[in-house]
């Protein structure tokens, strides 16, 4: 049993965060005394955020992220950045432009993507440092990481065509209303019949299989339809509430409407294909970033098929987290409660003092804050652009998204430890439920460090 | 896909205490978009019951209805009018005791032409009927409670549910025969070239 002291690297002034955004910029111009520990993990080199560009350009600071992590409402964060990206060749070190580090990463990614067979380890390594926002790179990389696109480039077009037509078929089958279904089932000539007699008693015909609109039978398509209506209404409500501050998702433009319709269709098809889990509130939040990224792909063909692509990637992403959405599994070893207690355990291993203070002294049950963090994959805690960056890391880490998520959550707690240690139940809960905006690269760096630190 | 319930001649409480339980179990709120009632409910409680099934309720006055504010006949249009493709269905409601001889096809056809509707829903005879003639279709949902009528005791409870989808209507007839619910259906299409009313 090691000494109960806080490890040195944790003690540094690096971890203290202040509420205001501007302070951070000041602090990062302090002398880089504490970055010695970064030498250990080579991967984290470019993420060493706090150092001022005293060191060689490879480890340059990334001004790009200070722009995006400010907390005001975002209209289209990606558009802004992609505009910047296109100009970056001219202005090398402009404060709102892209640092040379980003350019190199973009070049690396493009090189990797254009290979005949994509090397996944390489891709993951580069992607975990963050994916630049322009040129549709993120869209392609996410599709690769989620297993939607095969590693062999030549197979891409055939795979895509196959999957897209599959989705189209799902839609046709599952989104029909019962009237259309019954009409399809009996293609027998009813039309000719009605033309022949101009007047007289209308002929009655048998109802097939007891299928009528008021049927209460379990297998009746009408009954199923009405049962599904509830879920469809729920999905509709949630989709309308997704990211109300973003024009992409909500607003009066026909663009927003078509995006909402796409989200709805994806979620309805998913709910119908998965009767075990159906639709649970929150799935829309997990779908939204995927759809956003794929829809904003500069490649026309990719953007047009964003709905089908998002569906399959959503299924893939959710497969690791399904159990969190299943109510019956709440108390089991795979459910949300067990994941939250794993997080708690993780925190205990890395920062016992904080853990003790949070759970025992101030009695902040991790369920109060971690539930949303974990089930929604941190989409609600940060602004949209930041959450995309976090997702880059979540998806690219070889340990898997769940493990990475736990590490990031732990890092989030550690970053505000000073405030947490000083606070009581109310202030801690308030802080954790409205997590302050912070430097994402910094956060991810800390999360990464937690990986190499085994339990003390 | 619009579901319209056509029901009437319940004569509650005078001739029947309530709807048959098998019918009642099928009529649940949330499924039906419109209710058309031919009349003779007769009391407010029945009106309220229908309101719980569906807020959009259209009633015409039967001779025994205690609420005298119901109109003698009513028309309503179902469906959205889109240029060229899908048209509207016009439904007319009338109790039928005003039309003499009762249940006579020609006289009812006259009423239908007067109201200028595609489907005329009437009652009073307590017998299910569905006629087609040049002007359109006449549907009589019968009596939902099986109440005796002016000329016969032998009445099977019945009502009608119409599924209107564009220009096609599927009429589902629900009858209670020997204690069992029997469902039949009738399919018809509106002839697209209906002359416009002047």
XYZ file of C-alpha atoms in Angstrom:
654
model
C 0.000 0.000 0.000
C 1.633 3.181 -1.117
C 1.762 6.295 0.883
C -1.382 8.246 0.815
C 0.208 11.369 -0.450
C -0.977 12.967 -3.582
C 1.357 12.115 -6.434
C 3.679 14.896 -7.463
C 2.377 15.466 -10.876
C -1.010 16.079 -9.421
C 0.300 18.742 -7.161
C 1.379 21.073 -9.866
C -0.352 24.328 -10.486
C -1.379 22.914 -13.815
C -4.495 21.370 -12.401
C -6.034 24.363 -10.850
C -8.626 25.845 -13.082
C -10.181 29.216 -12.773
C -13.652 30.019 -13.924
C -12.853 32.745 -16.371
C -11.608 31.960 -19.799
C -9.159 34.778 -20.101
C -7.196 33.808 -17.055
C -6.224 30.620 -18.701
C -4.409 32.436 -21.429
C -2.441 34.314 -18.850
C -1.544 31.256 -16.926
C -0.253 29.506 -19.933
C 2.403 32.082 -20.361
C 3.963 30.980 -17.089
C 7.289 29.286 -17.229
C 6.864 25.687 -18.231
C 8.321 24.111 -15.141
C 5.972 21.257 -14.803
C 6.050 19.730 -18.178
C 8.912 17.390 -17.465
C 6.561 14.544 -16.926
C 5.377 14.749 -20.465
C 8.570 13.262 -21.755
C 7.346 9.846 -20.734
C 4.495 9.373 -23.136
C 5.484 10.164 -26.650
C 1.939 10.232 -27.796
C 1.065 13.068 -25.546
C 3.765 15.305 -26.874
C 1.627 17.406 -29.146
C -1.080 17.611 -26.570
C 1.242 19.415 -24.206
C -0.866 22.396 -24.374
C 0.225 24.753 -21.692
C 3.723 25.433 -22.917
C 4.303 28.617 -24.751
C 6.068 28.141 -28.085
C 9.458 28.332 -26.527
C 10.039 24.729 -27.491
C 10.308 23.659 -31.118
C 7.233 23.994 -33.325
C 6.300 20.339 -32.956
C 5.142 21.001 -29.454
C 3.673 24.345 -30.165
C 0.668 25.523 -28.374
C -2.608 25.275 -30.143
C -4.300 28.589 -30.278
C -7.049 27.084 -32.324
C -8.584 25.499 -29.324
C -8.698 28.541 -27.198
C -10.934 30.010 -29.814
C -13.311 27.147 -29.840
C -13.529 26.543 -26.157
C -15.120 29.806 -25.323
C -18.532 29.438 -24.014
C -20.747 31.615 -26.141
C -23.392 30.133 -28.384
C -22.116 28.475 -31.481
C -23.796 28.827 -34.777
C -21.658 26.609 -36.918
C -18.400 26.016 -35.192
C -17.026 23.755 -37.845
C -17.660 26.169 -40.641
C -15.675 28.846 -38.908
C -12.751 26.570 -38.474
C -12.810 25.178 -41.944
C -12.682 28.707 -43.239
C -9.646 29.204 -41.121
C -8.133 26.011 -42.338
C -8.353 26.985 -45.931
C -6.458 30.166 -45.243
C -3.836 28.597 -43.096
C -1.277 28.287 -45.758
C -0.967 32.019 -45.983
C -0.927 32.995 -42.364
C 1.381 30.742 -40.540
C 1.066 31.868 -37.004
C -2.115 33.856 -36.927
C -3.829 33.584 -33.568
C -7.111 32.334 -34.910
C -5.527 30.241 -37.623
C -4.059 26.829 -37.507
C -0.734 26.099 -36.008
C 1.883 24.262 -38.034
C 1.262 21.334 -35.781
C -2.249 21.007 -37.076
C -1.131 21.223 -40.634
C 1.279 18.417 -40.108
C -1.377 16.324 -38.471
C -3.775 17.012 -41.272
C -1.141 16.030 -43.756
C -0.405 12.873 -41.830
C -4.057 11.935 -41.737
C -4.560 12.614 -45.387
C -1.543 10.540 -46.183
C -2.831 7.728 -44.053
C -6.280 7.880 -45.583
C -5.029 7.813 -49.108
C -3.136 4.619 -48.636
C -4.520 1.535 -50.256
C -4.997 -0.265 -47.002
C -5.398 1.871 -43.980
C -3.157 1.046 -41.088
C -5.451 1.203 -38.112
C -2.814 1.510 -35.454
C -1.286 4.472 -37.197
C -4.658 6.011 -37.771
C -5.640 5.623 -34.160
C -2.399 7.114 -33.020
C -2.775 10.221 -35.097
C -6.477 10.538 -34.531
C -6.168 10.396 -30.786
C -4.298 13.644 -30.925
C -7.286 15.294 -32.437
C -8.659 15.442 -35.921
C -8.614 18.721 -37.790
C -11.925 20.113 -38.769
C -11.601 20.638 -42.443
C -11.629 18.632 -45.633
C -14.043 16.007 -44.430
C -11.255 14.210 -42.637
C -13.175 13.694 -39.451
C -16.084 12.197 -41.327
C -13.937 9.609 -43.050
C -11.847 8.847 -39.989
C -14.871 8.284 -37.796
C -16.360 5.968 -40.356
C -13.150 3.963 -40.400
C -12.824 3.879 -36.635
C -16.384 2.721 -36.204
C -15.840 -0.091 -38.625
C -18.244 1.221 -41.205
C -15.623 1.543 -43.893
C -13.339 -1.418 -44.402
C -9.580 -0.850 -44.198
C -9.102 -1.700 -47.831
C -9.759 1.394 -49.816
C -10.817 -0.410 -52.945
C -13.764 -1.945 -51.178
C -15.137 1.349 -49.977
C -17.498 2.092 -52.811
C -19.040 -1.352 -52.886
C -19.429 -1.471 -49.125
C -21.014 1.936 -49.043
C -23.429 1.082 -51.815
C -24.431 -2.095 -50.075
C -25.020 -0.490 -46.729
C -26.898 2.430 -48.155
C -29.303 0.281 -50.071
C -29.800 -1.802 -46.930
C -30.820 1.272 -45.036
C -33.145 2.325 -47.806
C -34.834 -1.039 -47.581
C -35.204 -0.752 -43.839
C -36.876 2.566 -44.261
C -39.283 1.285 -46.850
C -40.283 -1.695 -44.811
C -40.507 -0.137 -41.425
C -41.839 3.298 -42.059
C -44.976 2.271 -43.905
C -48.305 2.851 -42.260
C -50.764 -0.072 -41.975
C -53.001 1.120 -44.768
C -50.196 0.831 -47.224
C -49.181 -2.515 -45.829
C -52.645 -3.986 -46.194
C -52.899 -2.649 -49.682
C -49.622 -4.272 -50.561
C -50.654 -7.564 -49.068
C -53.678 -7.912 -51.254
C -52.671 -6.869 -54.672
C -55.656 -8.782 -56.033
C -57.719 -6.760 -58.445
C -59.997 -4.701 -56.322
C -59.717 -1.752 -58.629
C -61.290 -3.463 -61.599
C -64.129 -4.613 -59.443
C -65.325 -1.187 -58.471
C -65.410 0.029 -62.014
C -67.712 -2.710 -63.179
C -70.731 -1.893 -61.036
C -71.932 1.649 -61.102
C -74.651 1.291 -58.537
C -76.052 -1.159 -56.095
C -74.972 -2.727 -52.899
C -71.273 -2.634 -52.354
C -69.752 -6.026 -52.065
C -68.356 -6.998 -48.718
C -65.190 -8.946 -48.478
C -63.597 -10.883 -45.737
C -61.059 -9.283 -43.525
C -57.807 -11.150 -43.798
C -56.290 -12.474 -40.578
C -58.528 -10.355 -38.446
C -56.618 -7.280 -39.476
C -58.700 -4.256 -38.774
C -57.801 -0.916 -37.267
C -59.339 -1.598 -33.895
C -57.719 -4.939 -33.549
C -56.294 -5.627 -30.135
C -54.369 -8.665 -31.230
C -50.674 -8.764 -30.437
C -49.644 -9.614 -33.945
C -51.940 -7.178 -35.627
C -50.081 -4.627 -37.685
C -52.595 -2.008 -36.661
C -52.053 -2.639 -33.000
C -48.309 -2.521 -33.424
C -48.667 0.667 -35.362
C -50.549 2.372 -32.574
C -48.087 1.133 -30.001
C -45.264 2.463 -32.080
C -46.982 5.819 -32.334
C -46.114 6.531 -28.743
C -42.453 5.925 -29.375
C -42.575 7.944 -32.544
C -44.059 10.837 -30.655
C -41.343 10.579 -28.044
C -38.652 10.553 -30.701
C -40.257 13.524 -32.374
C -40.253 15.519 -29.162
C -36.641 14.738 -28.418
C -35.424 15.480 -31.908
C -37.065 18.870 -31.789
C -35.180 19.604 -28.601
C -31.783 18.534 -29.856
C -29.273 21.344 -29.805
C -31.754 24.188 -30.014
C -28.929 26.673 -30.268
C -27.594 25.305 -33.498
C -29.110 26.287 -36.787
C -28.187 22.948 -38.230
C -30.635 21.222 -35.964
C -33.322 23.623 -35.050
C -34.799 26.653 -36.583
C -37.158 27.472 -39.352
C -34.920 26.787 -42.261
C -35.906 23.875 -44.483
C -32.375 22.604 -43.889
C -33.035 22.203 -40.198
C -36.351 20.532 -40.938
C -34.799 17.973 -43.247
C -32.056 17.280 -40.724
C -34.615 16.719 -38.022
C -36.561 14.400 -40.289
C -33.409 12.433 -40.979
C -32.664 12.114 -37.267
C -36.220 11.007 -36.649
C -36.140 8.379 -39.364
C -32.866 6.961 -38.112
C -34.142 6.712 -34.558
C -37.460 5.193 -35.629
C -35.757 2.562 -37.760
C -33.421 1.785 -34.876
C -36.285 1.496 -32.419
C -38.171 -0.847 -34.708
C -35.165 -3.022 -35.394
C -34.313 -3.292 -31.711
C -37.485 -4.150 -29.853
C -35.445 -4.987 -26.788
C -34.188 -1.515 -26.228
C -36.464 0.605 -28.466
C -35.841 4.271 -28.029
C -34.564 5.838 -24.849
C -34.190 9.537 -24.269
C -30.632 10.523 -24.897
C -30.058 8.474 -27.998
C -30.766 11.565 -30.011
C -27.839 13.279 -28.335
C -25.505 10.472 -29.291
C -26.754 10.495 -32.863
C -26.510 14.238 -33.336
C -22.717 14.635 -33.561
C -22.434 11.689 -35.944
C -25.037 13.071 -38.253
C -23.594 16.547 -38.057
C -20.118 15.445 -39.010
C -21.256 13.232 -41.852
C -23.672 15.772 -43.222
C -21.029 18.450 -43.335
C -18.675 16.380 -45.368
C -17.503 18.539 -48.245
C -17.772 15.558 -50.569
C -21.246 15.823 -52.114
C -21.885 12.156 -52.385
C -20.939 11.464 -48.792
C -23.018 14.293 -47.485
C -26.067 13.137 -49.371
C -25.853 9.680 -47.867
C -25.221 11.000 -44.374
C -28.453 9.553 -43.067
C -27.657 5.966 -43.999
C -24.054 6.279 -42.840
C -25.087 7.798 -39.532
C -27.514 4.976 -38.939
C -24.889 2.275 -39.154
C -22.283 4.227 -37.254
C -24.846 4.994 -34.582
C -25.616 1.310 -34.222
C -21.946 0.527 -33.969
C -21.241 3.247 -31.437
C -24.228 2.360 -29.348
C -23.353 -1.318 -29.303
C -20.719 -0.657 -26.693
C -23.077 1.370 -24.571
C -26.411 -0.351 -25.069
C -26.540 -1.675 -21.588
C -26.546 1.784 -20.153
C -29.896 2.415 -21.762
C -31.606 -0.711 -20.615
C -33.555 -0.179 -17.456
C -33.565 -3.804 -16.415
C -29.808 -3.890 -16.478
C -29.395 -0.899 -14.214
C -28.326 -2.919 -11.250
C -26.486 -5.629 -13.071
C -22.786 -5.899 -13.646
C -23.038 -4.331 -17.064
C -25.520 -1.604 -16.348
C -25.082 2.049 -15.759
C -24.738 1.734 -12.012
C -21.813 -0.577 -12.295
C -20.110 1.729 -14.758
C -20.578 4.628 -12.420
C -19.101 2.659 -9.574
C -16.173 1.811 -11.803
C -15.615 5.479 -12.322
C -15.767 5.966 -8.625
C -13.225 3.228 -8.093
C -11.008 4.753 -10.717
C -11.088 8.072 -8.968
C -10.289 6.404 -5.702
C -7.219 4.819 -7.209
C -5.884 7.992 -8.666
C -6.891 10.606 -6.207
C -7.966 9.190 -2.929
C -8.258 12.506 -1.183
C -10.671 13.872 -3.735
C -12.648 10.682 -3.768
C -12.987 10.678 -0.042
C -14.004 14.285 0.025
C -16.576 13.875 -2.691
C -18.235 10.658 -1.711
C -17.824 10.492 1.995
C -17.430 13.977 3.326
C -19.756 15.878 1.057
C -21.785 12.822 0.066
C -21.985 13.691 -3.577
C -23.227 10.452 -5.022
C -21.549 9.994 -8.407
C -24.912 9.123 -9.888
C -25.903 12.743 -9.631
C -23.376 13.931 -12.145
C -21.788 10.940 -13.809
C -25.027 9.508 -15.126
C -25.346 12.159 -17.776
C -21.620 12.214 -18.448
C -21.536 8.534 -19.189
C -24.792 7.828 -20.941
C -24.560 10.796 -23.243
C -20.832 10.431 -23.848
C -20.120 13.918 -22.591
C -22.090 15.624 -25.359
C -24.000 17.733 -22.888
C -21.100 18.896 -20.798
C -19.156 20.818 -23.345
C -19.997 22.884 -26.329
C -20.453 21.128 -29.598
C -17.020 21.651 -31.068
C -15.340 20.492 -27.883
C -17.449 17.398 -27.688
C -16.463 16.519 -31.246
C -12.847 16.774 -30.184
C -13.473 14.549 -27.194
C -15.201 12.062 -29.423
C -12.115 11.964 -31.642
C -10.225 10.624 -28.675
C -13.020 8.356 -27.497
C -13.352 6.697 -30.851
C -9.694 6.385 -31.658
C -8.377 4.979 -28.440
C -7.443 1.326 -28.778
C -8.712 0.607 -25.284
C -12.229 1.236 -26.434
C -14.635 4.117 -25.929
C -15.897 3.067 -22.534
C -12.493 2.861 -20.928
C -11.465 6.141 -22.440
C -14.686 7.740 -21.321
C -14.027 6.715 -17.739
C -10.565 8.166 -17.912
C -11.828 11.430 -19.303
C -14.487 11.670 -16.627
C -11.866 11.042 -13.983
C -9.716 13.713 -15.523
C -12.638 16.109 -15.425
C -12.954 15.573 -11.724
C -9.270 15.934 -11.089
C -9.060 19.152 -13.019
C -11.446 20.899 -10.706
C -10.215 19.241 -7.580
C -9.266 22.410 -5.865
C -12.741 23.784 -6.137
C -14.268 20.483 -5.197
C -12.127 20.091 -2.132
C -13.114 23.523 -1.006
C -16.799 23.058 -1.633
C -19.706 21.456 0.137
C -22.472 19.306 -1.255
C -24.397 22.054 -2.962
C -21.519 23.851 -4.556
C -19.853 20.637 -5.673
C -23.000 19.328 -7.211
C -23.611 22.621 -8.940
C -20.102 22.636 -10.274
C -20.218 19.094 -11.568
C -23.603 19.411 -13.135
C -22.530 22.542 -14.947
C -19.006 21.617 -15.700
C -16.988 24.753 -16.477
C -15.614 25.038 -19.937
C -11.995 24.197 -20.034
C -9.185 23.509 -22.358
C -10.028 20.262 -24.038
C -6.532 19.330 -25.079
C -5.475 19.824 -21.537
C -8.273 17.631 -20.328
C -7.411 14.909 -22.787
C -3.784 15.130 -21.825
C -4.642 14.502 -18.214
C -6.913 11.651 -19.206
C -4.109 10.153 -21.149
C -1.790 10.405 -18.231
C -4.196 8.493 -16.105
C -3.763 5.591 -18.429
C -0.105 5.149 -17.766
C -0.507 5.522 -14.030
C -1.334 2.193 -12.551
C -3.126 2.110 -9.270
C -1.013 3.391 -6.433
C -54.415 7.420 -43.301
C -57.352 8.956 -41.511
C -59.587 6.814 -39.367
C -63.199 7.935 -39.164
C -65.691 6.197 -36.936
C -69.317 6.204 -38.089
C -71.705 5.230 -35.342
C -75.208 6.015 -34.258
C -78.691 5.074 -33.109
C -77.580 3.989 -29.681
C -80.818 5.012 -27.937
C -79.155 5.085 -24.543
C -80.808 4.928 -22.003
C -84.272 4.407 -23.455
C -83.850 1.286 -25.538
C -80.436 0.016 -24.479
C -78.309 0.434 -21.388
C -74.895 0.659 -23.002
C -72.668 -0.348 -25.855
C -71.913 -4.065 -25.994
C -68.776 -4.728 -23.931
C -66.954 -6.224 -26.883
C -67.398 -3.037 -28.815
C -66.409 -0.949 -25.877
C -63.182 -2.809 -25.406
C -62.213 -2.073 -28.981
C -63.015 1.598 -28.911
C -60.024 3.096 -27.181
C -58.853 6.693 -27.410
C -55.899 7.610 -29.549
C -56.656 5.610 -32.650
C -59.502 7.458 -34.275
C -59.204 10.872 -35.815
C -62.871 11.759 -36.370
C -66.201 10.488 -35.126
C -69.369 10.855 -37.135
C -72.546 10.236 -35.275
C -75.810 9.907 -37.076
C -77.923 10.731 -34.058
C -80.197 9.289 -31.384
C -77.541 8.945 -28.752
C -79.681 10.157 -26.793
C -78.187 11.688 -23.678
C -75.238 13.882 -22.893
C -73.278 11.107 -21.193
C -72.949 9.303 -24.474
C -71.813 12.500 -26.099
C -69.135 12.860 -23.441
C -68.054 9.277 -23.886
C -67.513 9.855 -27.575
C -65.588 12.986 -26.794
C -63.128 10.941 -24.761
C -62.519 8.697 -27.739
C -61.763 11.525 -30.044
C -62.086 15.263 -29.641
C -63.299 15.766 -33.194
C -66.919 14.777 -32.991
C -69.706 15.526 -35.463
C -73.301 14.781 -34.582
C -76.569 15.349 -36.268
C -79.904 15.385 -34.598
C -82.039 12.305 -34.376
C -85.677 12.556 -33.384
C -85.042 11.276 -29.854
C -81.960 13.286 -29.049
C -82.357 15.314 -25.917
C -79.874 17.936 -26.957
C -81.687 20.073 -29.464
C -78.656 21.990 -30.523
C -77.347 19.353 -32.910
C -77.802 20.339 -36.556
C -80.087 18.477 -38.892
C -77.287 17.653 -41.238
C -73.624 18.338 -41.460
C -70.794 18.084 -43.926
C -67.140 17.721 -43.342
C -64.136 17.331 -45.564
C -61.350 14.942 -44.951
C -58.002 15.101 -46.585
C -55.868 17.822 -47.933
C -56.446 19.284 -51.252
C -53.383 19.061 -53.415
C -53.586 20.212 -56.955
C -53.937 17.286 -59.299
C -53.129 14.303 -57.118
C -54.915 13.757 -53.860
C -58.282 15.287 -53.437
C -60.649 15.681 -50.580
C -63.374 13.458 -49.404
C -66.577 15.139 -48.519
C -68.718 13.395 -45.988
C -72.254 14.249 -45.206
C -74.183 13.286 -42.120
C -77.883 13.197 -41.663
C -79.951 11.164 -39.269
C -82.398 9.965 -41.839
C -85.741 10.249 -40.079
C -86.378 13.349 -42.161
C -85.954 11.485 -45.403
C -89.152 9.821 -46.437
C -89.507 6.958 -47.255
C -87.074 5.893 -44.538
C -84.025 4.202 -45.977
C -85.069 4.699 -49.583
C -82.074 4.878 -51.828
C -83.375 7.425 -54.276
C -84.405 9.875 -51.609
C -81.116 9.493 -49.858
C -79.362 10.068 -53.161
C -81.318 13.281 -53.414
C -80.038 14.371 -50.019
C -76.551 13.460 -51.069
C -76.769 15.594 -54.168
C -78.208 18.404 -52.095
C -75.319 18.311 -49.658
C -72.886 17.684 -52.480
C -70.887 15.024 -50.718
C -69.075 11.904 -51.769
C -70.106 9.775 -48.836
C -73.403 10.179 -47.049
C -73.708 8.643 -43.615
C -77.244 8.174 -42.350
C -78.970 6.082 -39.755
C -82.431 5.548 -38.391
C -83.089 2.178 -39.996
C -80.799 0.359 -37.507
C -79.559 -1.801 -40.322
C -76.126 -1.736 -41.832
C -76.134 -0.852 -45.513
C -73.584 0.371 -47.988
C -74.824 1.513 -51.387
C -73.025 2.896 -54.318
C -74.708 4.996 -56.952
C -73.598 7.509 -59.522
C -73.485 10.348 -57.085
C -71.474 8.563 -54.459
C -71.769 6.207 -51.595
C -74.357 5.933 -48.858
C -73.358 4.224 -45.651
C -75.630 3.288 -42.809
C -73.696 2.119 -39.775
C -76.729 0.581 -38.148
C -77.313 0.700 -34.434
C -74.285 0.354 -32.193
C -76.290 -1.044 -29.313
C -78.676 -3.218 -31.262
C -81.634 -1.151 -30.052
C -84.980 -2.024 -31.587
C -86.113 0.145 -34.398
C -89.516 1.318 -35.501
C -90.070 -1.731 -37.660
C -88.007 -4.570 -36.231
C -86.729 -6.047 -32.994
C -84.126 -8.146 -34.675
C -81.173 -5.814 -34.810
C -77.501 -6.747 -34.754
C -75.270 -4.160 -33.125
C -72.966 -2.678 -35.690
C -70.790 0.303 -36.477
C -68.423 1.350 -39.208
C -64.810 2.505 -39.308
C -63.529 4.172 -42.442
C -59.876 4.346 -43.350
C -59.488 7.224 -45.755
C -56.213 7.380 -47.587
C -56.060 9.785 -50.474
C -58.742 8.745 -52.891
C -59.271 5.293 -51.498
C -61.521 4.341 -48.692
C -61.531 1.066 -46.869
C -64.683 0.613 -44.859
C -64.459 -1.824 -41.962
C -67.826 -3.061 -40.774
C -67.997 -4.309 -37.200
C -71.018 -6.426 -36.374
C -71.901 -8.345 -33.275
C -73.458 -11.595 -34.461
C -74.291 -14.228 -31.862
C -72.017 -12.628 -29.341
C -68.990 -12.559 -31.623
C -67.528 -9.540 -33.330
C -67.362 -10.002 -37.067
C -65.367 -7.628 -39.194
C -65.823 -7.217 -42.909
C -64.380 -4.715 -45.215
C -65.359 -2.821 -48.288
C -62.991 -1.124 -50.605
C -63.776 1.686 -52.913
C -62.160 4.502 -54.719
C -63.428 7.927 -55.444
C -63.613 8.530 -59.133
C -61.102 11.242 -59.603
C -63.035 13.255 -62.104
C -65.686 14.674 -59.866
C -67.396 17.691 -61.404
C -66.803 20.797 -59.334
C -69.778 22.139 -57.475
C -71.227 25.418 -58.597
